[in-house]
């Protein structure tokens, strides 16, 4: 009886109602479901330096596997807590957000050795500063931005995403499409006392990436390798996708989200146009339930794993994109695509509910490496709750 009641409650809290086979979205119920899952996780997460990263599909406990504060994903859990606090104003959630955010301070004491500093610090401290104005967060964020900027190569015009690949792969300088998201930290810092140079670096990085990371059809490659003497592109390759010429789903998501954000910060219409063309291609190739396979060109389709994380990143990016459309029909097109994606992510097929403590199932981290396949992954949850909050705000105020 208790189990039946729990299942019924979880279904109600999942925020989905079904009419025919189409799921419709109840944003508030979906956010309440996120709140419920966080409140299941928190009592088990006692040590703030152990940060939730994934729950693999064969993990019987349903509990988070944690990672160190130095892992590239460390900012997402505190970020989730900040978004939840923004929604429910619960002081216990705020305390937890503060606890996990403060645990990340030592990250800036290390010299930046990859682009991920933006993900780690902006998703956590950035949201914390936005919601609380805590000056300590601002200080740490400004240090993080300066540290990230040390990876900028003047001749190439981009941040060096993975310096370790110079020796490992013989790549003089590489930039990955994911790096677009880390520019938000630089744009923020430039507006908050960090100096105009940070804006210039972020803007130039986006311009060079726009030139080099896209193919003619506006699909992206994961990695571009550059020559540090001439500054020219050497080649387009993949690392986490299926092939050098394929469309890795999350990479396309980073491009859609990243160029939309760069338009917000620069008002360069070419950035918005790039984001839009990348989105149009992405949307035109989705399966019926709007959740992509991990790579649109993977060889075993349709028997390939999905990537709910890519769907969540894209939903959040499309909601912002919809705000920048001049034409109402275009605005509605991107908003309604985002709502359909969120409705699908909020349906029983993609929700963790009684399976584990995450929000979402069925993300794929690094398929060629055979890691985190068909798993719950923390960044899927982060962009899912961010998108729900964005949608809620758009519906209430017309802005994010
Ligand atoms: N490299 C970040 C990602 O897996 O998307």
Short mmCIF file of C-alpha atoms and ligand atoms in Angstrom, two decimals:
data_model
loop_
_atom_site.label_atom_id
_atom_site.label_comp_id
_atom_site.label_asym_id
_atom_site.label_seq_id
_atom_site.Cartn_x
_atom_site.Cartn_y
_atom_site.Cartn_z
CA UNK A 1 0.00 0.00 0.00
CA UNK A 2 2.84 2.38 0.98
CA UNK A 3 4.67 1.56 -2.26
CA UNK A 4 1.56 2.22 -4.33
CA UNK A 5 1.05 5.54 -2.53
CA UNK A 6 4.73 6.49 -3.08
CA UNK A 7 4.53 5.68 -6.77
CA UNK A 8 1.36 7.72 -7.14
CA UNK A 9 2.95 10.65 -5.30
CA UNK A 10 6.10 10.45 -7.42
CA UNK A 11 4.01 10.44 -10.57
CA UNK A 12 2.08 13.50 -9.43
CA UNK A 13 5.32 15.24 -8.43
CA UNK A 14 6.92 14.42 -11.78
CA UNK A 15 4.91 17.28 -13.26
CA UNK A 16 3.65 15.41 -16.26
CA UNK A 17 0.20 14.73 -17.45
CA UNK A 18 -0.49 12.60 -20.49
CA UNK A 19 -3.09 13.38 -23.07
CA UNK A 20 -2.88 10.74 -25.79
CA UNK A 21 0.85 9.94 -26.02
CA UNK A 22 1.97 13.56 -25.77
CA UNK A 23 3.40 14.66 -22.42
CA UNK A 24 2.53 18.14 -21.23
CA UNK A 25 4.57 20.08 -18.75
CA UNK A 26 3.59 21.37 -15.32
CA UNK A 27 6.62 23.50 -14.47
CA UNK A 28 5.75 23.94 -10.82
CA UNK A 29 5.20 20.23 -10.26
CA UNK A 30 8.49 19.46 -12.01
CA UNK A 31 10.32 21.91 -9.75
CA UNK A 32 8.66 20.33 -6.70
CA UNK A 33 9.89 16.97 -7.93
CA UNK A 34 13.45 18.41 -8.08
CA UNK A 35 13.02 19.68 -4.53
CA UNK A 36 11.91 16.27 -3.38
CA UNK A 37 14.90 14.53 -5.00
CA UNK A 38 17.37 17.03 -3.49
CA UNK A 39 15.83 16.48 -0.07
CA UNK A 40 16.37 12.74 -0.53
CA UNK A 41 20.05 13.27 -1.41
CA UNK A 42 21.13 15.91 1.07
CA UNK A 43 21.09 13.84 4.30
CA UNK A 44 23.58 11.42 2.68
CA UNK A 45 25.96 14.15 1.50
CA UNK A 46 27.64 15.10 4.74
CA UNK A 47 31.14 15.99 3.49
CA UNK A 48 31.10 19.17 1.45
CA UNK A 49 34.28 18.34 -0.47
CA UNK A 50 32.60 15.23 -1.93
CA UNK A 51 30.40 16.45 -4.76
CA UNK A 52 27.72 14.36 -6.53
CA UNK A 53 28.70 13.48 -10.10
CA UNK A 54 26.82 10.42 -11.37
CA UNK A 55 24.63 7.42 -10.61
CA UNK A 56 25.40 4.61 -13.03
CA UNK A 57 22.58 2.49 -14.39
CA UNK A 58 23.75 -0.61 -12.47
CA UNK A 59 24.09 1.26 -9.16
CA UNK A 60 21.64 -0.57 -6.92
CA UNK A 61 21.80 1.87 -3.99
CA UNK A 62 20.46 4.74 -6.09
CA UNK A 63 22.90 7.05 -4.30
CA UNK A 64 25.21 9.59 -5.90
CA UNK A 65 28.81 8.70 -6.67
CA UNK A 66 30.82 11.70 -5.56
CA UNK A 67 33.86 13.41 -6.99
CA UNK A 68 36.46 15.91 -5.81
CA UNK A 69 36.14 19.67 -5.86
CA UNK A 70 38.80 19.69 -8.63
CA UNK A 71 36.65 17.66 -11.06
CA UNK A 72 35.17 19.65 -13.96
CA UNK A 73 31.64 18.86 -12.74
CA UNK A 74 32.09 20.20 -9.18
CA UNK A 75 30.09 23.41 -9.72
CA UNK A 76 26.87 21.75 -10.82
CA UNK A 77 25.66 20.40 -7.47
CA UNK A 78 26.06 23.72 -5.63
CA UNK A 79 24.45 25.33 -8.69
CA UNK A 80 21.45 23.01 -8.40
CA UNK A 81 21.10 23.96 -4.74
CA UNK A 82 21.17 27.67 -5.63
CA UNK A 83 18.50 27.23 -8.28
CA UNK A 84 16.36 25.27 -5.85
CA UNK A 85 16.80 28.01 -3.25
CA UNK A 86 15.78 30.56 -5.87
CA UNK A 87 12.59 28.55 -6.33
CA UNK A 88 11.63 27.57 -2.79
CA UNK A 89 13.48 30.14 -0.58
CA UNK A 90 14.12 27.34 1.91
CA UNK A 91 16.82 28.39 4.41
CA UNK A 92 18.04 24.80 4.76
CA UNK A 93 18.67 24.60 1.02
CA UNK A 94 20.47 27.95 1.19
CA UNK A 95 22.70 26.64 4.00
CA UNK A 96 23.52 23.56 1.95
CA UNK A 97 24.23 25.71 -1.12
CA UNK A 98 26.58 27.88 0.94
CA UNK A 99 28.32 24.82 2.40
CA UNK A 100 29.01 23.17 -0.97
CA UNK A 101 29.92 26.50 -2.60
CA UNK A 102 32.48 27.42 0.06
CA UNK A 103 34.05 23.98 -0.39
CA UNK A 104 35.10 25.07 -3.90
CA UNK A 105 37.24 28.06 -2.83
CA UNK A 106 40.53 26.10 -2.96
CA UNK A 107 39.95 25.45 -6.68
CA UNK A 108 41.21 28.97 -7.49
CA UNK A 109 44.44 28.43 -5.55
CA UNK A 110 45.62 26.08 -8.29
CA UNK A 111 46.94 27.36 -11.60
CA UNK A 112 44.28 26.85 -14.31
CA UNK A 113 45.17 23.84 -16.42
CA UNK A 114 41.98 23.62 -18.48
CA UNK A 115 38.95 25.66 -19.50
CA UNK A 116 36.56 24.03 -17.03
CA UNK A 117 37.15 26.66 -14.34
CA UNK A 118 34.16 28.54 -15.75
CA UNK A 119 31.80 25.58 -15.33
CA UNK A 120 33.13 24.92 -11.84
CA UNK A 121 33.05 28.44 -10.45
CA UNK A 122 30.33 30.24 -12.39
CA UNK A 123 27.59 27.61 -11.99
CA UNK A 124 28.25 27.57 -8.23
CA UNK A 125 29.61 30.92 -7.01
CA UNK A 126 28.10 32.78 -9.95
CA UNK A 127 24.59 31.70 -9.01
CA UNK A 128 25.38 32.23 -5.33
CA UNK A 129 26.53 35.80 -6.01
CA UNK A 130 23.53 36.51 -8.22
CA UNK A 131 21.15 35.45 -5.45
CA UNK A 132 22.94 36.72 -2.33
CA UNK A 133 25.45 39.41 -3.36
CA UNK A 134 28.02 37.72 -1.08
CA UNK A 135 31.24 39.71 -1.64
CA UNK A 136 33.41 36.69 -0.89
CA UNK A 137 31.93 34.92 -3.92
CA UNK A 138 32.68 37.96 -6.06
CA UNK A 139 36.35 37.98 -4.99
CA UNK A 140 36.78 34.30 -5.75
CA UNK A 141 34.98 34.64 -9.10
CA UNK A 142 37.26 37.50 -10.17
CA UNK A 143 40.31 35.42 -9.30
CA UNK A 144 38.86 32.50 -11.26
CA UNK A 145 38.31 34.71 -14.32
CA UNK A 146 41.90 35.97 -14.23
CA UNK A 147 43.11 32.40 -13.90
CA UNK A 148 40.98 31.21 -16.84
CA UNK A 149 42.28 34.10 -18.96
CA UNK A 150 45.87 32.85 -18.56
CA UNK A 151 44.95 30.05 -20.99
CA UNK A 152 44.20 32.52 -23.78
CA UNK A 153 46.50 32.34 -26.80
CA UNK A 154 46.81 35.75 -28.45
CA UNK A 155 47.85 34.41 -31.82
CA UNK A 156 45.07 31.83 -32.10
CA UNK A 157 42.49 34.01 -30.36
CA UNK A 158 41.01 31.29 -28.14
CA UNK A 159 41.43 29.79 -24.69
CA UNK A 160 43.46 26.59 -24.66
CA UNK A 161 40.84 24.08 -23.54
CA UNK A 162 43.00 21.07 -22.72
CA UNK A 163 46.70 22.01 -22.45
CA UNK A 164 47.47 18.43 -21.44
CA UNK A 165 46.64 17.32 -24.99
CA UNK A 166 49.73 19.13 -26.32
CA UNK A 167 51.92 16.30 -25.10
CA UNK A 168 49.37 13.48 -25.16
CA UNK A 169 48.02 14.08 -28.69
CA UNK A 170 50.65 16.35 -30.24
CA UNK A 171 48.07 19.15 -30.56
CA UNK A 172 49.83 22.54 -30.25
CA UNK A 173 46.62 24.29 -29.11
CA UNK A 174 43.08 22.94 -28.94
CA UNK A 175 39.68 24.45 -28.32
CA UNK A 176 36.58 22.40 -27.64
CA UNK A 177 33.04 23.55 -28.28
CA UNK A 178 32.20 23.07 -24.58
CA UNK A 179 34.58 25.98 -23.87
CA UNK A 180 31.88 28.40 -25.07
CA UNK A 181 30.07 28.01 -21.75
CA UNK A 182 33.12 29.11 -19.79
CA UNK A 183 33.11 32.50 -21.49
CA UNK A 184 30.19 33.54 -19.29
CA UNK A 185 32.57 33.84 -16.31
CA UNK A 186 34.80 36.22 -18.31
CA UNK A 187 31.88 38.36 -19.49
CA UNK A 188 30.59 38.55 -15.92
CA UNK A 189 34.02 39.47 -14.53
CA UNK A 190 34.49 42.22 -17.13
CA UNK A 191 31.24 43.81 -15.89
CA UNK A 192 32.17 43.40 -12.23
CA UNK A 193 35.57 45.03 -11.93
CA UNK A 194 37.70 42.40 -13.67
CA UNK A 195 38.77 44.60 -16.59
CA UNK A 196 37.85 45.12 -20.22
CA UNK A 197 40.49 42.66 -21.39
CA UNK A 198 38.34 39.79 -20.12
CA UNK A 199 35.47 40.91 -22.35
CA UNK A 200 37.83 41.11 -25.33
CA UNK A 201 39.15 37.61 -24.71
CA UNK A 202 35.65 36.12 -24.44
CA UNK A 203 34.43 37.97 -27.52
CA UNK A 204 37.46 36.98 -29.61
CA UNK A 205 37.18 33.37 -28.47
CA UNK A 206 33.58 33.29 -29.68
CA UNK A 207 34.48 34.90 -33.02
CA UNK A 208 37.31 32.44 -33.71
CA UNK A 209 35.16 29.49 -32.63
CA UNK A 210 32.36 30.68 -34.93
CA UNK A 211 34.84 30.67 -37.83
CA UNK A 212 36.45 27.34 -37.14
CA UNK A 213 34.27 24.97 -35.15
CA UNK A 214 31.30 24.72 -37.54
CA UNK A 215 30.83 22.75 -40.71
CA UNK A 216 28.86 24.11 -43.68
CA UNK A 217 25.58 22.69 -42.35
CA UNK A 218 26.13 24.31 -38.90
CA UNK A 219 26.91 21.06 -37.14
CA UNK A 220 29.92 21.37 -34.84
CA UNK A 221 33.02 19.31 -34.38
CA UNK A 222 34.07 18.71 -30.78
CA UNK A 223 37.71 19.86 -31.04
CA UNK A 224 39.63 22.27 -33.25
CA UNK A 225 43.41 21.96 -33.26
CA UNK A 226 45.30 25.19 -33.99
CA UNK A 227 48.85 26.08 -34.96
CA UNK A 228 50.37 28.38 -32.34
CA UNK A 229 52.88 29.88 -34.81
CA UNK A 230 50.45 30.92 -37.55
CA UNK A 231 47.30 30.92 -35.41
CA UNK A 232 45.56 28.93 -38.15
CA UNK A 233 43.32 25.93 -37.80
CA UNK A 234 45.09 22.62 -38.39
CA UNK A 235 42.13 20.25 -38.19
CA UNK A 236 38.65 19.51 -36.81
CA UNK A 237 38.48 16.29 -34.78
CA UNK A 238 36.36 14.63 -32.13
CA UNK A 239 37.10 13.44 -28.63
CA UNK A 240 33.74 12.54 -27.12
CA UNK A 241 31.76 12.16 -30.34
CA UNK A 242 31.49 9.17 -32.67
CA UNK A 243 33.65 10.51 -35.51
CA UNK A 244 35.51 13.63 -36.61
CA UNK A 245 32.68 14.34 -39.05
CA UNK A 246 29.74 13.42 -36.80
CA UNK A 247 27.42 15.62 -34.72
CA UNK A 248 28.02 14.87 -31.04
CA UNK A 249 24.74 15.78 -29.34
CA UNK A 250 26.04 17.59 -26.27
CA UNK A 251 28.62 19.45 -28.32
CA UNK A 252 25.83 20.80 -30.50
CA UNK A 253 24.02 21.73 -27.28
CA UNK A 254 27.05 23.64 -25.96
CA UNK A 255 27.15 25.55 -29.25
CA UNK A 256 23.45 26.48 -29.11
CA UNK A 257 23.61 27.57 -25.48
CA UNK A 258 27.04 29.21 -25.75
CA UNK A 259 26.41 31.37 -28.81
CA UNK A 260 23.04 32.47 -27.45
CA UNK A 261 24.74 33.56 -24.22
CA UNK A 262 27.45 35.36 -26.24
CA UNK A 263 24.74 37.25 -28.11
CA UNK A 264 23.27 38.33 -24.76
CA UNK A 265 26.67 39.67 -23.68
CA UNK A 266 27.81 41.29 -26.97
CA UNK A 267 24.66 41.86 -29.07
CA UNK A 268 26.65 40.62 -32.08
CA UNK A 269 23.87 39.36 -34.41
CA UNK A 270 26.25 36.84 -36.00
CA UNK A 271 26.41 34.97 -32.69
CA UNK A 272 22.63 34.71 -32.52
CA UNK A 273 22.41 33.62 -36.14
CA UNK A 274 25.02 30.93 -35.48
CA UNK A 275 23.15 29.67 -32.42
CA UNK A 276 19.94 29.64 -34.39
CA UNK A 277 21.31 27.69 -37.35
CA UNK A 278 22.91 25.19 -34.97
CA UNK A 279 19.54 24.85 -33.21
CA UNK A 280 17.56 24.44 -36.43
CA UNK A 281 19.80 21.59 -37.52
CA UNK A 282 19.67 19.98 -34.07
CA UNK A 283 15.85 20.19 -33.89
CA UNK A 284 15.42 18.87 -37.44
CA UNK A 285 17.33 15.69 -36.59
CA UNK A 286 15.74 14.80 -33.23
CA UNK A 287 13.81 11.57 -32.66
CA UNK A 288 10.11 11.92 -31.92
CA UNK A 289 10.50 12.24 -28.14
CA UNK A 290 12.90 15.21 -28.57
CA UNK A 291 15.77 13.54 -26.67
CA UNK A 292 18.82 12.99 -28.87
CA UNK A 293 20.93 9.90 -29.18
CA UNK A 294 24.42 10.62 -27.80
CA UNK A 295 25.68 11.31 -31.33
CA UNK A 296 23.37 12.03 -34.25
CA UNK A 297 25.56 9.91 -36.54
CA UNK A 298 26.33 7.02 -34.18
CA UNK A 299 26.54 3.76 -36.13
CA UNK A 300 23.95 1.69 -34.24
CA UNK A 301 20.95 4.03 -34.44
CA UNK A 302 18.24 3.68 -33.20
CA UNK A 303 19.76 1.27 -30.68
CA UNK A 304 22.23 3.82 -29.34
CA UNK A 305 22.07 5.39 -25.85
CA UNK A 306 20.32 8.72 -25.46
CA UNK A 307 21.76 11.83 -23.93
CA UNK A 308 19.28 13.57 -21.66
CA UNK A 309 22.01 16.02 -20.64
CA UNK A 310 22.23 17.38 -24.18
CA UNK A 311 18.44 17.78 -24.19
CA UNK A 312 18.54 19.75 -20.93
CA UNK A 313 21.35 22.04 -22.15
CA UNK A 314 19.46 22.71 -25.37
CA UNK A 315 16.13 23.34 -23.61
CA UNK A 316 17.75 25.98 -21.43
CA UNK A 317 19.56 27.57 -24.39
CA UNK A 318 16.43 27.65 -26.56
CA UNK A 319 14.44 29.40 -23.85
CA UNK A 320 16.99 32.20 -23.81
CA UNK A 321 17.15 32.24 -27.62
CA UNK A 322 13.37 32.67 -27.83
CA UNK A 323 13.71 35.99 -25.99
CA UNK A 324 15.98 37.44 -28.68
CA UNK A 325 13.74 36.72 -31.68
CA UNK A 326 12.32 39.79 -33.42
CA UNK A 327 9.46 37.78 -34.86
CA UNK A 328 6.83 36.34 -32.50
CA UNK A 329 6.46 33.20 -34.60
CA UNK A 330 10.19 32.49 -34.26
CA UNK A 331 10.07 33.21 -30.53
CA UNK A 332 7.20 30.77 -30.12
CA UNK A 333 8.97 28.14 -32.25
CA UNK A 334 12.04 28.02 -29.95
CA UNK A 335 10.07 28.35 -26.73
CA UNK A 336 7.68 25.59 -27.68
CA UNK A 337 10.56 23.32 -28.74
CA UNK A 338 12.10 23.91 -25.29
CA UNK A 339 8.79 23.14 -23.56
CA UNK A 340 8.40 19.91 -25.54
CA UNK A 341 11.92 18.86 -24.58
CA UNK A 342 11.22 19.63 -20.92
CA UNK A 343 7.91 17.77 -21.06
CA UNK A 344 9.72 14.73 -22.42
CA UNK A 345 12.44 14.99 -19.76
CA UNK A 346 9.64 15.28 -17.18
CA UNK A 347 7.90 12.14 -18.39
CA UNK A 348 8.37 8.77 -16.62
CA UNK A 349 10.74 7.56 -19.36
CA UNK A 350 13.42 10.08 -18.36
CA UNK A 351 12.74 10.78 -14.68
CA UNK A 352 14.74 9.03 -11.98
CA UNK A 353 11.92 9.11 -9.46
CA UNK A 354 12.07 5.87 -7.42
CA UNK A 355 15.15 4.57 -9.34
CA UNK A 356 17.69 6.91 -7.84
CA UNK A 357 18.27 10.33 -6.25
CA UNK A 358 18.98 12.30 -9.42
CA UNK A 359 16.34 14.19 -11.42
CA UNK A 360 17.01 12.50 -14.76
CA UNK A 361 17.99 9.15 -16.23
CA UNK A 362 19.61 8.35 -19.60
CA UNK A 363 22.54 10.68 -20.07
CA UNK A 364 25.75 9.71 -21.80
CA UNK A 365 29.05 11.17 -20.62
CA UNK A 366 31.85 9.78 -22.78
CA UNK A 367 30.75 6.93 -25.02
CA UNK A 368 34.07 6.34 -26.85
CA UNK A 369 35.69 5.98 -23.43
CA UNK A 370 32.92 3.65 -22.31
CA UNK A 371 32.16 5.86 -19.32
CA UNK A 372 28.89 7.17 -17.88
CA UNK A 373 26.70 5.53 -20.50
CA UNK A 374 22.94 5.67 -19.96
CA UNK A 375 23.57 7.18 -16.53
CA UNK A 376 22.24 9.91 -14.30
CA UNK A 377 24.80 12.72 -14.54
CA UNK A 378 24.88 15.88 -12.46
CA UNK A 379 25.07 18.36 -15.34
CA UNK A 380 21.88 16.95 -16.86
CA UNK A 381 20.11 17.79 -13.61
CA UNK A 382 21.72 21.25 -13.45
CA UNK A 383 20.56 22.33 -16.91
CA UNK A 384 17.14 20.71 -16.34
CA UNK A 385 16.44 22.75 -13.20
CA UNK A 386 17.95 25.85 -14.81
CA UNK A 387 15.61 25.43 -17.79
CA UNK A 388 12.58 24.92 -15.53
CA UNK A 389 13.45 28.07 -13.57
CA UNK A 390 13.97 29.99 -16.81
CA UNK A 391 10.62 28.83 -18.15
CA UNK A 392 8.88 29.74 -14.91
CA UNK A 393 10.38 33.24 -15.05
CA UNK A 394 9.57 33.72 -18.72
CA UNK A 395 5.97 32.72 -18.08
CA UNK A 396 5.72 35.11 -15.15
CA UNK A 397 7.83 38.08 -16.31
CA UNK A 398 8.80 37.58 -19.97
CA UNK A 399 12.51 37.52 -19.07
CA UNK A 400 15.06 35.13 -17.52
N1 LIG B 1 33.59 17.87 -21.69
C1 LIG B 1 32.37 18.21 -21.11
C2 LIG B 1 31.28 17.34 -21.59
O1 LIG B 1 31.36 16.15 -21.43
O2 LIG B 1 30.34 17.83 -22.14
#
